[in-house]
Amino acid sequence: MPRRLLLLVCCTVGCRPASDAPAGASPEATSEARSGAASATPTAVIAPAVVTDSTLGPLRIGMRIPDAARAVPGVQMPPNADPQGCSYLVWPTAPAGVLVMVEDSTVVRLDVTKAGLATTAGAQVGDSIARLDALYAGRLSVGPHKYVPTGRYVTVSPSAGADPRLRLIFETDRGRVTRYRIGRTPAVEYVEGCY
């Protein structure tokens, strides 16, 4: 599918996580299609790739869109997106499974939907809740998943001295992490992402 048409599809149906998006219109699918397309856009080096309490490589929660575009060549707003609304940045060279949510022209959340990209503590997609408990001892709260009967939301409270609005939230199913996200409240707590 041509890149412009693919972006138009994403913007027309909205950018929502796979759990809520119609088939073929999830931001993950759109991001993967963009990543697989040949591109002359320069690649931002994000190695070793690690997700901190508020960053992924040069991208930082709270960064304005123009600053994000300077930090990571190729990052931009989707065509016709409302810069004041909620949407996902276009990032053709993003690591697999990474989504960057913006609201009010500011990066507010980073989602990781595939294994291979770990937090600074070493947690990643596929880990068990028991491992999360060992990595984040005393900082976890666990609640029921809104859509998955066998799922849980595991929220890590901010570390001492960190911005109290920051959260790290793991989604699990049958005791294993299926995806996770970092960001500021309230955006990091949006179950459906941008809707």
Short mmCIF file of C-alpha atoms in Angstrom, two decimals:
data_model
loop_
_atom_site.label_atom_id
_atom_site.label_comp_id
_atom_site.label_asym_id
_atom_site.label_seq_id
_atom_site.Cartn_x
_atom_site.Cartn_y
_atom_site.Cartn_z
CA MET A 1 0.00 0.00 0.00
CA PRO A 2 1.44 3.43 -0.88
CA ARG A 3 2.70 5.35 2.16
CA ARG A 4 0.38 8.35 1.71
CA LEU A 5 -2.70 6.10 1.52
CA LEU A 6 -1.58 4.16 4.59
CA LEU A 7 -1.18 7.39 6.60
CA LEU A 8 -4.57 8.60 5.36
CA VAL A 9 -6.17 5.35 6.57
CA CYS A 10 -4.59 5.80 10.01
CA CYS A 11 -5.72 9.41 10.29
CA THR A 12 -9.24 8.63 9.00
CA VAL A 13 -10.02 5.78 11.39
CA GLY A 14 -7.98 7.17 14.29
CA CYS A 15 -4.91 5.86 16.01
CA ARG A 16 -5.78 3.39 18.72
CA PRO A 17 -4.00 0.37 20.18
CA ALA A 18 -4.66 -3.05 18.63
CA SER A 19 -7.02 -4.03 21.46
CA ASP A 20 -9.51 -1.37 20.29
CA ALA A 21 -8.67 -0.65 16.64
CA PRO A 22 -10.38 -2.16 13.62
CA ALA A 23 -8.37 -4.79 11.75
CA GLY A 24 -5.73 -3.21 9.55
CA ALA A 25 -5.98 0.21 11.20
CA SER A 26 -4.00 -0.15 14.42
CA PRO A 27 -1.08 2.23 15.02
CA GLU A 28 1.17 -0.83 15.40
CA ALA A 29 0.26 -2.05 11.92
CA THR A 30 0.67 1.42 10.48
CA SER A 31 4.05 1.86 12.20
CA GLU A 32 5.25 -1.55 11.01
CA ALA A 33 4.18 -0.79 7.45
CA ARG A 34 6.02 2.51 7.55
CA SER A 35 9.09 0.85 9.05
CA GLY A 36 9.13 -1.76 6.30
CA ALA A 37 8.87 0.77 3.51
CA ALA A 38 12.01 2.01 1.81
CA SER A 39 12.80 5.48 3.05
CA ALA A 40 15.42 8.09 2.39
CA THR A 41 14.81 9.54 5.86
CA PRO A 42 17.94 9.55 8.02
CA THR A 43 17.98 6.98 10.80
CA ALA A 44 18.25 8.18 14.37
CA VAL A 45 20.60 6.00 16.35
CA ILE A 46 18.91 4.54 19.43
CA ALA A 47 21.42 2.04 20.68
CA PRO A 48 21.56 0.51 23.10
CA ALA A 49 17.78 0.87 23.09
CA VAL A 50 16.51 1.29 26.64
CA VAL A 51 13.32 2.86 27.97
CA THR A 52 13.89 5.03 31.06
CA ASP A 53 11.25 6.59 33.33
CA SER A 54 10.77 9.34 30.74
CA THR A 55 12.86 8.68 27.61
CA LEU A 56 13.61 6.41 24.68
CA GLY A 57 16.93 7.46 23.22
CA PRO A 58 16.65 11.16 22.32
CA LEU A 59 12.84 11.24 22.72
CA ARG A 60 11.67 12.57 26.08
CA ILE A 61 8.24 12.81 27.70
CA GLY A 62 7.35 16.51 27.77
CA MET A 63 9.27 17.31 24.57
CA ARG A 64 7.52 19.63 22.11
CA ILE A 65 7.00 18.25 18.57
CA PRO A 66 9.55 20.57 16.87
CA ASP A 67 12.18 19.48 19.43
CA ALA A 68 11.30 15.82 18.82
CA ALA A 69 11.68 16.35 15.06
CA ARG A 70 15.13 17.88 15.58
CA ALA A 71 16.17 15.08 17.96
CA VAL A 72 14.96 12.28 15.69
CA PRO A 73 15.10 13.01 11.94
CA GLY A 74 11.96 11.86 10.15
CA VAL A 75 9.63 12.26 13.14
CA GLN A 76 6.57 14.33 12.27
CA MET A 77 2.86 14.78 12.88
CA PRO A 78 0.56 12.72 10.65
CA PRO A 79 -0.96 14.72 7.76
CA ASN A 80 -4.12 16.63 8.75
CA ALA A 81 -3.71 15.76 12.46
CA ASP A 82 -4.80 18.35 15.00
CA PRO A 83 -1.59 19.37 16.82
CA GLN A 84 -3.65 20.22 19.90
CA GLY A 85 -5.44 16.84 19.88
CA CYS A 86 -4.24 13.32 20.61
CA SER A 87 -2.37 11.43 17.89
CA TYR A 88 0.70 9.31 17.21
CA LEU A 89 3.82 10.72 15.59
CA VAL A 90 4.97 9.32 12.28
CA TRP A 91 8.40 7.76 12.92
CA PRO A 92 9.52 5.69 9.91
CA THR A 93 12.67 4.37 11.63
CA ALA A 94 11.10 3.61 15.03
CA PRO A 95 12.20 0.45 16.82
CA ALA A 96 9.66 -2.33 16.16
CA GLY A 97 6.55 -1.93 18.25
CA VAL A 98 7.16 1.64 19.46
CA LEU A 99 4.42 4.28 19.37
CA VAL A 100 4.85 7.94 20.36
CA MET A 101 1.68 9.67 21.59
CA VAL A 102 1.35 13.45 21.49
CA GLU A 103 -1.24 15.81 22.95
CA ASP A 104 -1.25 19.58 22.75
CA SER A 105 1.90 19.44 20.55
CA THR A 106 3.82 17.61 23.31
CA VAL A 107 5.14 14.04 23.65
CA VAL A 108 3.11 12.57 26.52
CA ARG A 109 3.52 8.79 26.20
CA LEU A 110 5.68 6.05 24.66
CA ASP A 111 4.17 2.59 24.06
CA VAL A 112 6.19 -0.61 23.55
CA THR A 113 4.21 -3.48 22.02
CA LYS A 114 6.93 -6.01 21.12
CA ALA A 115 9.70 -7.87 22.97
CA GLY A 116 13.28 -6.68 22.65
CA LEU A 117 13.05 -3.17 24.10
CA ALA A 118 13.67 -3.24 27.85
CA THR A 119 13.27 -0.71 30.63
CA THR A 120 16.32 0.41 32.61
CA ALA A 121 15.39 -2.19 35.23
CA GLY A 122 15.38 -4.89 32.52
CA ALA A 123 11.62 -5.50 32.13
CA GLN A 124 10.19 -6.16 28.68
CA VAL A 125 7.29 -7.71 26.79
CA GLY A 126 7.07 -11.42 27.66
CA ASP A 127 8.21 -11.07 31.28
CA SER A 128 6.16 -12.49 34.15
CA ILE A 129 4.44 -10.46 36.85
CA ALA A 130 6.75 -12.22 39.33
CA ARG A 131 9.77 -10.79 37.47
CA LEU A 132 8.20 -7.30 37.55
CA ASP A 133 7.72 -7.68 41.29
CA ALA A 134 11.38 -8.60 41.70
CA LEU A 135 12.55 -5.69 39.50
CA TYR A 136 10.28 -3.06 41.04
CA ALA A 137 9.93 -4.34 44.62
CA GLY A 138 7.58 -2.23 46.71
CA ARG A 139 6.56 0.02 43.79
CA LEU A 140 3.84 -2.08 42.09
CA SER A 141 0.07 -1.84 42.15
CA VAL A 142 -1.99 -4.43 40.27
CA GLY A 143 -5.53 -4.00 38.95
CA PRO A 144 -7.93 -5.80 36.60
CA HIS A 145 -7.64 -5.33 32.84
CA LYS A 146 -10.54 -3.44 31.26
CA TYR A 147 -10.92 -5.82 28.29
CA VAL A 148 -8.97 -9.05 29.00
CA PRO A 149 -10.52 -11.27 31.71
CA THR A 150 -7.17 -12.99 32.37
CA GLY A 151 -5.26 -9.70 32.17
CA ARG A 152 -3.95 -7.20 34.68
CA TYR A 153 -2.57 -3.67 34.66
CA VAL A 154 0.66 -3.49 36.66
CA THR A 155 1.57 0.10 37.49
CA VAL A 156 5.02 1.12 38.74
CA SER A 157 5.05 4.26 40.89
CA PRO A 158 7.70 6.90 40.07
CA SER A 159 11.14 6.48 41.58
CA ALA A 160 12.23 8.87 44.34
CA GLY A 161 12.85 12.35 42.99
CA ALA A 162 11.14 11.67 39.63
CA ASP A 163 8.25 13.70 38.24
CA PRO A 164 5.23 12.48 40.28
CA ARG A 165 3.06 12.59 37.12
CA LEU A 166 5.14 9.86 35.43
CA ARG A 167 3.94 6.26 35.33
CA LEU A 168 5.17 2.98 33.90
CA ILE A 169 2.23 0.68 33.14
CA PHE A 170 2.54 -2.95 32.06
CA GLU A 171 -0.42 -4.75 30.49
CA THR A 172 -0.43 -8.49 31.12
CA ASP A 173 -2.40 -11.55 30.09
CA ARG A 174 -2.15 -14.86 31.95
CA GLY A 175 0.67 -13.45 34.06
CA ARG A 176 2.88 -12.25 31.15
CA VAL A 177 3.56 -8.74 29.88
CA THR A 178 1.91 -8.13 26.49
CA ARG A 179 2.84 -4.44 26.16
CA TYR A 180 3.89 -1.50 28.31
CA ARG A 181 3.90 2.27 28.29
CA ILE A 182 5.56 5.21 30.00
CA GLY A 183 4.25 8.72 30.20
CA ARG A 184 2.54 11.45 32.14
CA THR A 185 -0.86 11.19 33.72
CA PRO A 186 -3.53 11.31 32.46
CA ALA A 187 -2.35 10.26 28.95
CA VAL A 188 -0.41 7.21 30.16
CA GLU A 189 -3.60 5.92 31.76
CA TYR A 190 -5.74 6.10 28.59
CA VAL A 191 -6.71 2.47 28.11
CA GLU A 192 -7.64 2.96 24.45
CA GLY A 193 -4.78 5.32 23.66
CA CYS A 194 -5.95 8.11 21.32
CA TYR A 195 -9.66 7.82 20.68
#
